[in-house]
């Protein structure tokens, strides 16, 4: 009798809560390693047959994706895949690969790689923009072909049958945006940090995730199953019956907690002594907004508009954007929606705009910096947002502001967009509120100056922590230094909240700490009353808020103010939480 596969335990970073178990689905990333070996002359026919099989498999996959996209998004969107199908039928490319196999005596993966490289280089140097863009199609399709030759899968899960645990070295936000989330039980990656955008998306759709597992992909073999524990940051390859039984009990306990929290929607959102706390939700799509309303949110504090760009993998037209924003506003059903203008760059890269690779993308040509240098893109977006404001309550928010000049110029663009709409008699909210993110250290320091230009601040702690502590938010080598409990972060928050109060500017927090229940009493004691978070966390936050008073929270802060070490602060917040919500943790 063969022995069961060995159970292997790996520790990573808990990125999105929940436990799931299932077959793995290996999602290969852009740079697929191309094997290289000799093929004897007698075996070359078989090698070419392998290539032909991969061509027809790839064609079937693309046609299926095309049909799905046509059904779900429309014929126009589906037409993107025609270019891919044309490459697969291009006789010149196919003949070149076949003759390369014959001439070089190398394996077909190597030959395919060499031929497509040649074409890609040629296309990308051409003047004609349309032809230049074809090089991206060619790259994409050759990656898919390569994966099919290697028996691995890449570029989307649209053709995935059963739900699986998605395993990858890394996931980019555009990968995550293109995944069919209904087919993903969980996500486990070798790299990444808790605030990488791919992880934030997983968390907002309630998919458990563990990241930073380092060598997980290397250790998995075909047919392995994986259990991921997104509470503790653990992944277990081929869990034993005993382990599954133990986790079955964990899931039962979570189910009990969920039942306990399900009623939260009907309770007021106040502390034990009646201080009102407003919970907004962060969302990327109209569907997420509808779900967020079910979780009891009172508005959308952060609508990440770039997710529309990433899903479409191009810059959408003003009308397409308007439709998306309008749907979001309608889904909010008269609750306010804060639409953040485009925050591309950092880990949110749009392949199709063909930007130079940057040495330090998070400190580079990102967000408002990109918009101010691309007036057409910016004005298109501002007009689309303004037009959506005619359908409900919309607020506009500018990301990554690091100096007053950027904010003033962004507002000038907004005035231009308003004037253009007025001239065309297009309705919009003339009094639309304008805010900015506080997510750079310079914005913290000059928050009093910024306050005179805006109606509201939203503190983006995901970036603020990385810039303040000089710790890349997606680098798992230094994830232990990414400490939101650092006194420098807490003092910065205290400063911004105080300035907001003095200057009479609304303030909220929309970084991930807003959804971490341990932080709640501290944030309230520091002076903020509005938090915007991934919506599945709202019931637990409300449940906790009703179990302490503001006097308790201020007492907690008095103790923390004296503490020097993030670990001590972290433990103190945890103890405060554990003492008050024992129903949730026993
Ligand atoms: C932040 O930086 O905290 C934030 C909310 O923005 P993002 O995570 O999209 O960079
Ligand atoms: Mg940010």
Coordinates of C-alpha atoms and ligand atoms in Angstrom, one line a residue:
X1 CA 0.0 0.0 0.0
X2 CA 1.4 3.4 -0.9
X3 CA 1.9 5.8 2.0
X4 CA 0.0 9.1 2.0
X5 CA 1.9 12.2 0.8
X6 CA 3.9 13.9 3.5
X7 CA 2.4 16.8 5.3
X8 CA 4.5 20.0 5.1
X9 CA 3.9 23.1 7.2
X10 CA 5.0 26.5 6.0
X11 CA 4.8 29.8 7.7
X12 CA 4.0 33.1 5.9
X13 CA 2.1 36.2 6.5
X14 CA -1.7 36.1 7.3
X15 CA -3.1 38.3 4.6
X16 CA -6.8 37.6 4.4
X17 CA -8.8 35.8 7.1
X18 CA -10.4 32.4 6.6
X19 CA -9.4 28.7 6.2
X20 CA -9.7 26.8 3.0
X21 CA -8.5 23.5 1.7
X22 CA -8.5 22.1 -1.8
X23 CA -6.6 21.1 -4.9
X24 CA -4.0 23.7 -6.0
X25 CA -4.1 25.7 -9.2
X26 CA -0.6 26.9 -10.2
X27 CA -0.8 30.3 -11.7
X28 CA 2.3 31.1 -13.6
X29 CA 3.6 34.6 -13.8
X30 CA 4.7 36.7 -16.7
X31 CA 8.3 35.4 -16.7
X32 CA 7.9 31.7 -17.4
X33 CA 11.2 29.9 -17.2
X34 CA 11.9 28.4 -20.6
X35 CA 13.6 25.0 -20.4
X36 CA 16.4 24.2 -22.8
X37 CA 17.4 20.8 -24.1
X38 CA 18.4 19.0 -27.3
X39 CA 15.9 17.1 -29.4
X40 CA 17.2 14.3 -31.6
X41 CA 16.3 14.5 -35.3
X42 CA 14.1 11.4 -35.0
X43 CA 12.1 13.1 -32.3
X44 CA 11.6 16.3 -34.1
X45 CA 8.2 15.3 -35.6
X46 CA 6.9 14.5 -32.1
X47 CA 8.2 17.9 -30.9
X48 CA 6.3 19.6 -33.7
X49 CA 3.2 17.6 -32.9
X50 CA 3.5 18.8 -29.3
X51 CA 3.6 22.4 -30.6
X52 CA 0.5 21.8 -32.8
X53 CA -1.4 20.3 -29.8
X54 CA -0.5 23.3 -27.7
X55 CA -1.7 25.6 -30.5
X56 CA -5.1 24.0 -30.7
X57 CA -5.5 23.8 -26.9
X58 CA -4.6 27.5 -26.6
X59 CA -7.0 28.4 -29.4
X60 CA -9.8 26.5 -27.6
X61 CA -9.0 28.3 -24.3
X62 CA -9.0 31.7 -26.0
X63 CA -12.3 31.0 -27.8
X64 CA -13.9 30.0 -24.5
X65 CA -12.6 33.1 -22.7
X66 CA -13.8 35.2 -25.6
X67 CA -17.3 33.7 -25.4
X68 CA -17.4 34.3 -21.6
X69 CA -16.3 37.9 -22.0
X70 CA -18.8 38.5 -24.7
X71 CA -21.6 37.2 -22.5
X72 CA -20.5 39.0 -19.3
X73 CA -19.0 42.2 -20.6
X74 CA -20.1 42.6 -24.3
X75 CA -18.9 41.9 -27.8
X76 CA -16.7 45.0 -27.9
X77 CA -14.6 43.7 -25.0
X78 CA -14.5 40.2 -26.4
X79 CA -13.0 41.5 -29.7
X80 CA -9.7 42.1 -27.9
X81 CA -9.2 38.3 -28.1
X82 CA -9.5 38.4 -31.9
X83 CA -5.9 39.7 -32.0
X84 CA -4.8 36.7 -29.9
X85 CA -6.5 34.3 -32.2
X86 CA -4.9 35.9 -35.2
X87 CA -1.5 35.4 -33.8
X88 CA -2.3 31.7 -33.2
X89 CA -3.2 31.3 -36.9
X90 CA -0.4 33.4 -38.2
X91 CA 1.4 31.2 -40.7
X92 CA 4.6 33.1 -40.7
X93 CA 5.1 32.7 -36.9
X94 CA 4.1 29.0 -36.9
X95 CA 6.4 28.2 -39.8
X96 CA 9.2 30.1 -38.2
X97 CA 8.9 28.0 -35.0
X98 CA 8.7 24.7 -37.0
X99 CA 11.8 25.5 -39.0
X100 CA 13.6 26.7 -35.9
X101 CA 13.0 23.2 -34.3
X102 CA 14.3 21.5 -37.4
X103 CA 17.3 23.8 -37.8
X104 CA 18.5 24.2 -34.3
X105 CA 17.7 20.7 -32.8
X106 CA 16.4 22.5 -29.7
X107 CA 13.2 21.8 -27.8
X108 CA 10.1 23.6 -29.0
X109 CA 9.7 25.8 -25.9
X110 CA 13.2 27.3 -26.7
X111 CA 12.4 27.7 -30.3
X112 CA 9.0 29.4 -29.6
X113 CA 10.7 31.7 -27.2
X114 CA 13.4 32.7 -29.7
X115 CA 10.9 33.3 -32.5
X116 CA 8.5 35.4 -30.5
X117 CA 11.3 37.4 -29.0
X118 CA 12.4 38.3 -32.5
X119 CA 8.9 39.4 -33.5
X120 CA 8.3 41.3 -30.3
X121 CA 11.6 43.2 -30.7
X122 CA 10.7 44.0 -34.3
X123 CA 7.1 45.1 -33.5
X124 CA 8.1 47.2 -30.5
X125 CA 10.4 49.4 -32.6
X126 CA 7.8 50.3 -35.2
X127 CA 6.4 53.9 -35.4
X128 CA 2.9 52.7 -35.9
X129 CA 1.2 52.6 -32.5
X130 CA -1.3 49.9 -33.5
X131 CA 1.4 47.6 -34.7
X132 CA 3.5 48.4 -31.6
X133 CA 0.6 47.3 -29.4
X134 CA 0.5 43.9 -31.3
X135 CA 3.8 43.1 -29.6
X136 CA 1.9 42.9 -26.3
X137 CA -0.6 40.4 -27.8
X138 CA 2.2 38.4 -29.1
X139 CA 3.9 38.3 -25.7
X140 CA 0.7 37.4 -24.0
X141 CA -0.1 34.6 -26.4
X142 CA 3.4 33.1 -26.4
X143 CA 3.3 33.0 -22.6
X144 CA 0.0 31.1 -22.8
X145 CA 1.4 28.7 -25.4
X146 CA 4.5 28.2 -23.4
X147 CA 2.4 27.3 -20.3
X148 CA 0.4 24.9 -22.3
X149 CA 3.5 23.2 -23.6
X150 CA 4.8 23.0 -20.0
X151 CA 1.5 21.7 -18.6
X152 CA 1.1 24.7 -16.3
X153 CA -1.5 27.5 -16.5
X154 CA -1.2 31.2 -16.8
X155 CA -3.1 34.3 -17.5
X156 CA -6.5 34.0 -15.8
X157 CA -8.7 31.3 -14.4
X158 CA -11.6 31.9 -16.7
X159 CA -11.4 28.3 -17.9
X160 CA -10.9 26.8 -14.5
X161 CA -13.5 24.1 -13.7
X162 CA -13.7 23.3 -10.0
X163 CA -12.8 25.9 -7.4
X164 CA -9.2 25.7 -6.4
X165 CA -6.5 27.2 -4.2
X166 CA -4.5 29.6 -6.4
X167 CA -0.8 29.3 -5.9
X168 CA 1.7 31.7 -7.4
X169 CA 5.1 33.2 -6.9
X170 CA 3.5 36.5 -6.9
X171 CA 0.2 38.1 -8.0
X172 CA 0.0 41.5 -9.5
X173 CA -3.2 43.6 -9.1
X174 CA -3.9 43.1 -12.8
X175 CA -3.7 39.4 -12.3
X176 CA -6.1 39.6 -9.4
X177 CA -8.4 41.9 -11.3
X178 CA -8.7 39.4 -14.1
X179 CA -9.3 36.3 -11.9
X180 CA -12.7 34.7 -11.7
X181 CA -13.1 35.1 -7.9
X182 CA -16.0 32.6 -7.7
X183 CA -13.5 29.9 -8.7
X184 CA -10.9 30.7 -6.1
X185 CA -11.0 29.0 -2.7
X186 CA -7.9 30.8 -1.4
X187 CA -4.7 32.4 -2.4
X188 CA -1.1 31.4 -1.4
X189 CA 2.0 33.2 -2.8
X190 CA 5.7 33.0 -2.3
X191 CA 6.2 36.8 -2.1
X192 CA 4.1 39.8 -1.2
X193 CA 3.1 41.7 2.0
X194 CA -0.2 42.3 3.8
X195 CA -0.9 45.6 2.0
X196 CA 0.0 44.6 -1.5
X197 CA -2.9 45.5 -3.7
X198 CA -3.6 41.9 -4.8
X199 CA -4.0 41.0 -1.2
X200 CA -6.3 43.9 -0.5
X201 CA -8.5 42.7 -3.3
X202 CA -8.6 39.2 -1.9
X203 CA -9.5 40.5 1.5
X204 CA -12.4 42.6 0.2
X205 CA -13.9 39.7 -1.6
X206 CA -13.6 37.5 1.5
X207 CA -11.1 35.0 -0.1
X208 CA -8.6 33.6 2.5
X209 CA -5.0 34.4 1.6
X210 CA -1.5 33.7 3.0
X211 CA 1.5 35.5 1.4
X212 CA 5.3 35.5 1.9
X213 CA 5.5 31.7 1.9
X214 CA 8.9 32.0 0.2
X215 CA 9.4 28.6 -1.4
X216 CA 5.9 27.2 -1.5
X217 CA 5.7 27.0 -5.3
X218 CA 9.0 25.0 -5.4
X219 CA 7.7 22.5 -2.9
X220 CA 4.4 21.7 -4.6
X221 CA 4.0 18.8 -7.0
X222 CA 1.1 18.0 -9.3
X223 CA -1.9 16.6 -7.5
X224 CA -1.0 18.1 -4.1
X225 CA -3.6 19.6 -1.9
X226 CA -3.1 22.6 0.2
X227 CA -4.8 24.0 3.3
X228 CA -4.3 27.7 4.0
X229 CA -5.0 29.4 7.3
X230 CA -5.4 33.1 6.6
X231 CA -5.8 33.9 10.4
X232 CA -2.4 32.6 11.4
X233 CA -0.5 32.8 8.1
X234 CA 0.0 29.1 7.7
X235 CA 0.0 26.9 4.6
X236 CA 0.0 23.1 4.9
X237 CA 0.8 21.0 1.9
X238 CA -1.1 17.6 1.9
X239 CA -2.7 18.0 5.3
X240 CA -3.2 14.8 7.3
X241 CA -6.7 13.6 8.4
X242 CA -5.9 14.8 11.9
X243 CA -5.0 18.3 10.7
X244 CA -8.1 18.5 8.6
X245 CA -10.2 17.5 11.6
X246 CA -8.5 20.2 13.7
X247 CA -9.2 22.8 11.1
X248 CA -12.8 21.5 10.7
X249 CA -13.2 22.6 14.3
X250 CA -11.7 26.0 13.6
X251 CA -14.1 26.5 10.7
X252 CA -17.1 25.6 13.0
X253 CA -15.9 28.1 15.5
X254 CA -15.6 30.8 12.7
X255 CA -19.1 29.9 11.6
X256 CA -20.4 30.4 15.1
X257 CA -18.7 33.8 15.2
X258 CA -20.1 34.7 11.8
X259 CA -23.6 33.9 13.1
X260 CA -22.9 36.1 16.1
X261 CA -21.8 38.9 13.9
X262 CA -24.6 38.5 11.4
X263 CA -27.0 40.5 13.6
X264 CA -24.6 43.4 13.9
X265 CA -26.1 45.3 11.0
X266 CA -29.2 46.1 13.1
X267 CA -27.2 47.5 16.1
X268 CA -26.2 51.2 16.2
X269 CA -22.6 51.9 15.5
X270 CA -21.5 53.4 18.8
X271 CA -19.1 52.8 21.6
X272 CA -20.4 51.5 25.0
X273 CA -20.9 55.1 26.1
X274 CA -22.6 56.2 22.9
X275 CA -19.9 57.8 20.8
X276 CA -20.8 57.5 17.2
X277 CA -18.3 55.7 14.9
X278 CA -18.9 55.8 11.2
X279 CA -17.8 52.8 9.1
X280 CA -17.3 53.3 5.4
X281 CA -16.2 50.6 3.0
X282 CA -13.4 50.4 0.5
X283 CA -14.6 49.0 -2.8
X284 CA -13.4 48.5 -6.4
X285 CA -16.7 47.6 -8.2
X286 CA -20.5 48.3 -8.0
X287 CA -21.0 44.7 -6.8
X288 CA -18.6 45.2 -3.9
X289 CA -20.6 48.3 -3.0
X290 CA -23.8 46.3 -2.8
X291 CA -22.1 43.7 -0.6
X292 CA -20.7 46.4 1.5
X293 CA -24.2 47.8 2.2
X294 CA -25.2 44.3 3.4
X295 CA -22.3 44.5 5.8
X296 CA -23.7 47.8 7.2
X297 CA -21.4 50.4 5.7
X298 CA -22.6 54.0 5.8
X299 CA -20.8 55.1 2.6
X300 CA -17.8 54.3 0.4
X301 CA -14.7 56.0 1.8
X302 CA -12.4 54.7 -1.0
X303 CA -13.4 53.7 -4.5
X304 CA -10.1 52.7 -6.1
X305 CA -10.7 53.9 -9.7
X306 CA -7.5 52.3 -11.0
X307 CA -9.1 48.9 -10.6
X308 CA -11.3 49.7 -13.7
X309 CA -8.1 50.5 -15.7
X310 CA -6.4 47.3 -14.5
X311 CA -9.5 45.1 -15.2
X312 CA -9.7 46.4 -18.8
X313 CA -5.9 46.5 -19.1
X314 CA -6.1 49.8 -20.9
X315 CA -7.2 53.4 -20.3
X316 CA -11.0 53.4 -20.5
X317 CA -12.8 56.1 -22.4
X318 CA -14.6 58.9 -20.5
X319 CA -18.0 57.2 -21.3
X320 CA -16.8 53.7 -20.1
X321 CA -15.6 55.3 -16.9
X322 CA -18.8 57.3 -16.5
X323 CA -20.8 54.1 -16.8
X324 CA -18.7 52.4 -14.1
X325 CA -18.9 55.3 -11.7
X326 CA -22.6 55.7 -12.3
X327 CA -23.2 52.1 -11.5
X328 CA -21.1 52.5 -8.3
X329 CA -23.2 55.5 -7.3
X330 CA -26.4 53.7 -8.0
X331 CA -25.3 50.7 -6.1
X332 CA -24.5 52.9 -3.1
X333 CA -28.2 53.9 -3.1
X334 CA -27.7 57.5 -2.0
X335 CA -24.9 56.8 0.4
X336 CA -21.8 58.9 -0.4
X337 CA -19.1 57.5 -2.7
X338 CA -15.6 58.8 -2.5
X339 CA -14.0 58.2 -5.9
X340 CA -10.2 58.4 -5.8
X341 CA -8.6 59.6 -9.0
X342 CA -6.2 57.3 -10.8
X343 CA -3.5 55.7 -8.6
X344 CA -1.5 53.8 -11.2
X345 CA 2.2 53.0 -10.5
X346 CA 3.9 51.3 -7.6
X347 CA 2.6 47.7 -7.8
X348 CA -0.3 48.7 -10.0
X349 CA 1.1 48.6 -13.5
X350 CA -0.9 48.8 -16.7
X351 CA 1.1 46.9 -19.3
X352 CA -0.7 48.4 -22.2
X353 CA 0.5 52.0 -21.6
X354 CA 4.1 50.7 -22.1
X355 CA 5.8 52.8 -19.5
X356 CA 9.5 52.5 -18.8
X357 CA 10.3 50.2 -15.9
X358 CA 11.3 52.2 -12.9
X359 CA 14.0 51.5 -10.4
X360 CA 11.8 52.6 -7.4
X361 CA 8.2 52.3 -8.6
X362 CA 6.6 53.2 -5.3
X363 CA 8.6 56.4 -5.2
X364 CA 8.2 57.0 -8.9
X365 CA 5.9 58.2 -11.5
X366 CA 2.7 57.3 -9.6
X367 CA -0.8 58.4 -9.0
X368 CA -1.3 62.2 -9.1
X369 CA 2.2 62.6 -10.6
X370 CA 1.1 60.6 -13.6
X371 CA -2.2 62.4 -13.9
X372 CA -0.8 65.9 -13.8
X373 CA 1.6 64.9 -16.7
X374 CA -1.2 63.3 -18.7
X375 CA -3.9 66.0 -19.0
X376 CA -6.1 64.0 -21.4
X377 CA -6.3 61.0 -19.1
X378 CA -6.9 63.2 -16.1
X379 CA -9.5 65.4 -17.6
X380 CA -11.4 62.4 -19.1
X381 CA -11.5 60.8 -15.6
X382 CA -12.5 64.0 -13.9
X383 CA -15.4 64.6 -16.3
X384 CA -16.5 61.0 -15.9
X385 CA -16.6 61.4 -12.1
X386 CA -18.3 64.7 -12.3
X387 CA -21.0 63.3 -14.6
X388 CA -21.6 60.4 -12.2
X389 CA -22.1 63.0 -9.4
X390 CA -25.4 63.9 -11.0
X391 CA -26.8 60.5 -9.8
X392 CA -26.0 60.6 -6.1
X393 CA -23.5 61.9 -3.6
X394 CA -19.9 61.7 -5.0
X395 CA -16.7 63.1 -3.5
X396 CA -13.4 63.3 -5.3
X397 CA -10.1 62.4 -3.7
X398 CA -6.6 62.9 -5.0
X399 CA -3.9 60.2 -4.1
X400 CA -0.2 60.5 -3.2
X401 CA -0.2 64.2 -2.7
X402 CA 3.3 65.3 -1.5
X403 CA 3.1 69.0 -1.9
X404 CA 0.6 71.9 -2.1
X405 CA 1.5 72.6 -5.8
X406 CA 0.1 69.1 -6.8
X407 CA -3.1 69.7 -5.0
X408 CA -3.6 73.2 -6.4
X409 CA -2.9 71.9 -10.0
X410 CA -5.2 69.0 -9.5
X411 CA -8.0 71.4 -8.4
X412 CA -7.3 73.5 -11.5
X413 CA -7.9 70.4 -13.7
X414 CA -11.1 69.9 -11.8
X415 CA -12.2 73.4 -12.5
X416 CA -11.4 72.9 -16.2
X417 CA -13.4 69.7 -16.3
X418 CA -16.4 71.5 -14.6
X419 CA -16.2 74.3 -17.1
X420 CA -16.1 71.9 -20.1
X421 CA -19.2 70.1 -18.8
X422 CA -21.0 73.4 -18.1
X423 CA -20.3 74.5 -21.7
X424 CA -21.9 71.3 -22.9
X425 CA -24.8 71.6 -20.5
X426 CA -24.0 68.3 -18.9
X427 CA -25.3 68.1 -15.3
X428 CA -23.0 67.5 -12.3
X429 CA -22.8 68.4 -8.7
X430 CA -21.3 72.0 -8.6
X431 CA -20.6 71.6 -4.9
X432 CA -18.8 68.3 -5.1
X433 CA -16.5 67.8 -2.1
X434 CA -12.8 67.5 -2.7
X435 CA -10.3 65.7 -0.5
X436 CA -6.8 64.4 -0.6
X437 CA -5.1 61.3 0.8
X438 CA -2.6 61.8 3.5
X439 CA -0.2 59.0 2.7
X440 CA 3.2 60.6 2.3
X441 CA 5.3 61.9 5.3
X442 CA 5.4 65.4 3.7
X443 CA 1.6 65.5 3.6
X444 CA 1.6 64.7 7.3
X445 CA 4.0 67.5 8.0
X446 CA 2.2 70.1 5.9
X447 CA -1.3 68.8 6.6
X448 CA -2.2 72.3 8.0
X449 CA -1.4 73.8 4.6
X450 CA -3.2 71.1 2.7
X451 CA -6.3 71.6 4.9
X452 CA -6.9 75.0 3.5
X453 CA -7.4 73.5 0.0
X454 CA -9.7 70.6 0.8
X455 CA -13.0 69.5 2.4
X456 CA -11.6 66.2 3.8
X457 CA -8.5 64.1 4.4
X458 CA -8.3 60.4 4.2
X459 CA -5.3 58.8 5.8
X460 CA -3.7 56.0 3.6
X461 CA -1.7 54.1 6.2
X462 CA -0.7 51.4 3.7
X463 CA 1.6 53.9 2.0
X464 CA 2.2 56.1 4.9
X465 CA 3.8 53.2 6.9
X466 CA 6.0 52.3 4.0
X467 CA 7.2 55.8 3.3
X468 CA 7.5 56.8 7.0
X469 CA 9.5 53.7 7.9
X470 CA 11.3 53.3 4.5
X471 CA 10.0 49.8 4.2
X472 CA 8.7 48.6 0.8
X473 CA 5.1 47.4 1.5
X474 CA 5.4 44.4 -0.9
X475 CA 8.9 43.1 0.0
X476 CA 8.5 40.1 2.3
X477 CA 12.2 40.0 3.1
X478 CA 11.6 43.1 5.3
X479 CA 7.9 42.5 6.1
X480 CA 8.9 42.3 9.8
X481 CA 9.8 46.0 9.7
X482 CA 6.5 47.0 8.2
X483 CA 5.0 48.0 11.5
X484 CA 1.8 50.1 11.7
X485 CA 2.3 50.0 15.5
X486 CA 5.5 52.0 15.2
X487 CA 5.4 55.1 17.4
X488 CA 6.3 57.2 14.4
X489 CA 3.1 56.1 12.7
X490 CA 1.0 56.7 15.7
X491 CA 2.4 60.2 16.3
X492 CA 1.8 61.0 12.7
X493 CA -1.8 59.9 12.9
X494 CA -2.3 61.9 16.1
X495 CA -0.9 65.0 14.4
X496 CA -3.1 64.7 11.3
X497 CA -6.3 64.1 13.4
X498 CA -5.5 67.2 15.5
X499 CA -4.8 69.4 12.4
X500 CA -8.1 68.2 10.9
X501 CA -10.0 69.1 14.0
X502 CA -8.3 72.5 14.3
X503 CA -8.9 73.3 10.7
X504 CA -12.4 71.9 10.6
X505 CA -11.7 69.4 7.9
X506 CA -13.3 66.0 7.9
X507 CA -10.9 63.1 8.4
X508 CA -11.0 59.3 8.0
X509 CA -8.6 56.5 7.7
X510 CA -8.8 54.2 4.7
X511 CA -5.6 52.1 5.0
X512 CA -5.7 48.5 6.1
X513 CA -5.3 49.4 9.8
X514 CA -8.9 50.8 9.7
X515 CA -10.1 47.2 9.3
X516 CA -7.9 45.8 12.0
X517 CA -10.1 45.6 15.1
X518 CA -7.1 45.8 17.4
X519 CA -6.5 49.4 16.2
X520 CA -10.0 50.6 16.7
X521 CA -9.8 52.0 20.3
X522 CA -6.5 53.6 19.6
X523 CA -7.7 55.4 16.5
X524 CA -10.8 56.6 18.3
X525 CA -8.7 57.9 21.2
X526 CA -6.4 59.7 18.8
X527 CA -9.4 61.6 17.5
X528 CA -10.8 60.0 14.3
X529 CA -14.5 58.9 14.1
X530 CA -14.7 57.6 10.6
X531 CA -13.0 54.5 9.2
X532 CA -13.1 53.0 5.8
X533 CA -12.2 49.4 5.4
X534 CA -12.7 46.2 3.4
X535 CA -16.4 45.6 4.1
X536 CA -16.3 42.0 5.6
X537 CA -14.6 43.5 8.6
X538 CA -17.4 46.0 9.5
X539 CA -19.6 43.7 11.6
X540 CA -16.6 42.7 13.8
X541 CA -15.5 46.3 14.2
X542 CA -19.0 47.3 15.2
X543 CA -19.3 44.4 17.6
X544 CA -16.1 45.5 19.3
X545 CA -16.9 49.2 19.3
X546 CA -20.0 48.5 21.5
X547 CA -17.8 46.7 24.1
X548 CA -15.6 49.6 25.3
X549 CA -16.1 53.2 26.3
X550 CA -14.1 56.3 25.1
X551 CA -12.8 56.5 28.7
X552 CA -11.3 53.0 28.3
X553 CA -9.9 54.0 24.9
X554 CA -8.3 57.1 26.3
X555 CA -6.8 55.1 29.2
X556 CA -5.3 52.7 26.7
X557 CA -3.8 55.6 24.7
X558 CA -2.2 57.1 27.8
X559 CA -0.4 53.8 28.4
X560 CA 0.6 53.4 24.8
X561 CA 1.9 57.0 24.5
X562 CA 4.8 56.0 26.8
X563 CA 5.7 52.9 24.9
X564 CA 8.7 52.8 22.6
X565 CA 8.5 49.4 20.9
X566 CA 5.9 48.4 18.3
X567 CA 5.7 44.9 19.6
X568 CA 4.7 46.2 23.1
X569 CA 2.1 48.4 21.5
X570 CA 0.8 45.6 19.4
X571 CA 0.5 43.3 22.4
X572 CA -1.3 45.9 24.5
X573 CA -3.9 46.5 21.8
X574 CA -4.3 42.8 21.4
X575 CA -4.9 42.3 25.2
X576 CA -7.4 45.1 25.2
X577 CA -9.3 43.5 22.4
X578 CA -9.1 39.9 23.9
X579 CA -10.4 41.1 27.2
X580 CA -13.5 42.6 25.7
X581 CA -14.6 40.2 23.0
X582 CA -14.0 36.8 24.7
X583 CA -17.1 35.5 22.8
X584 CA -15.2 35.8 19.6
X585 CA -11.9 34.2 20.7
X586 CA -12.9 31.2 22.8
Ligands
LIG1 C1 -3.2 53.5 1.4 O1 -2.1 53.8 0.9 O2 -3.4 53.3 2.6 C2 -4.4 53.4 0.6 C3 -5.6 53.2 1.1 O3 -4.2 53.4 -0.8 P1 -3.6 52.1 -1.6 O4 -3.6 50.9 -0.7 O5 -4.5 51.9 -2.8 O6 -2.3 52.6 -2.0
LIG2 MG1 -2.0 54.5 -1.1

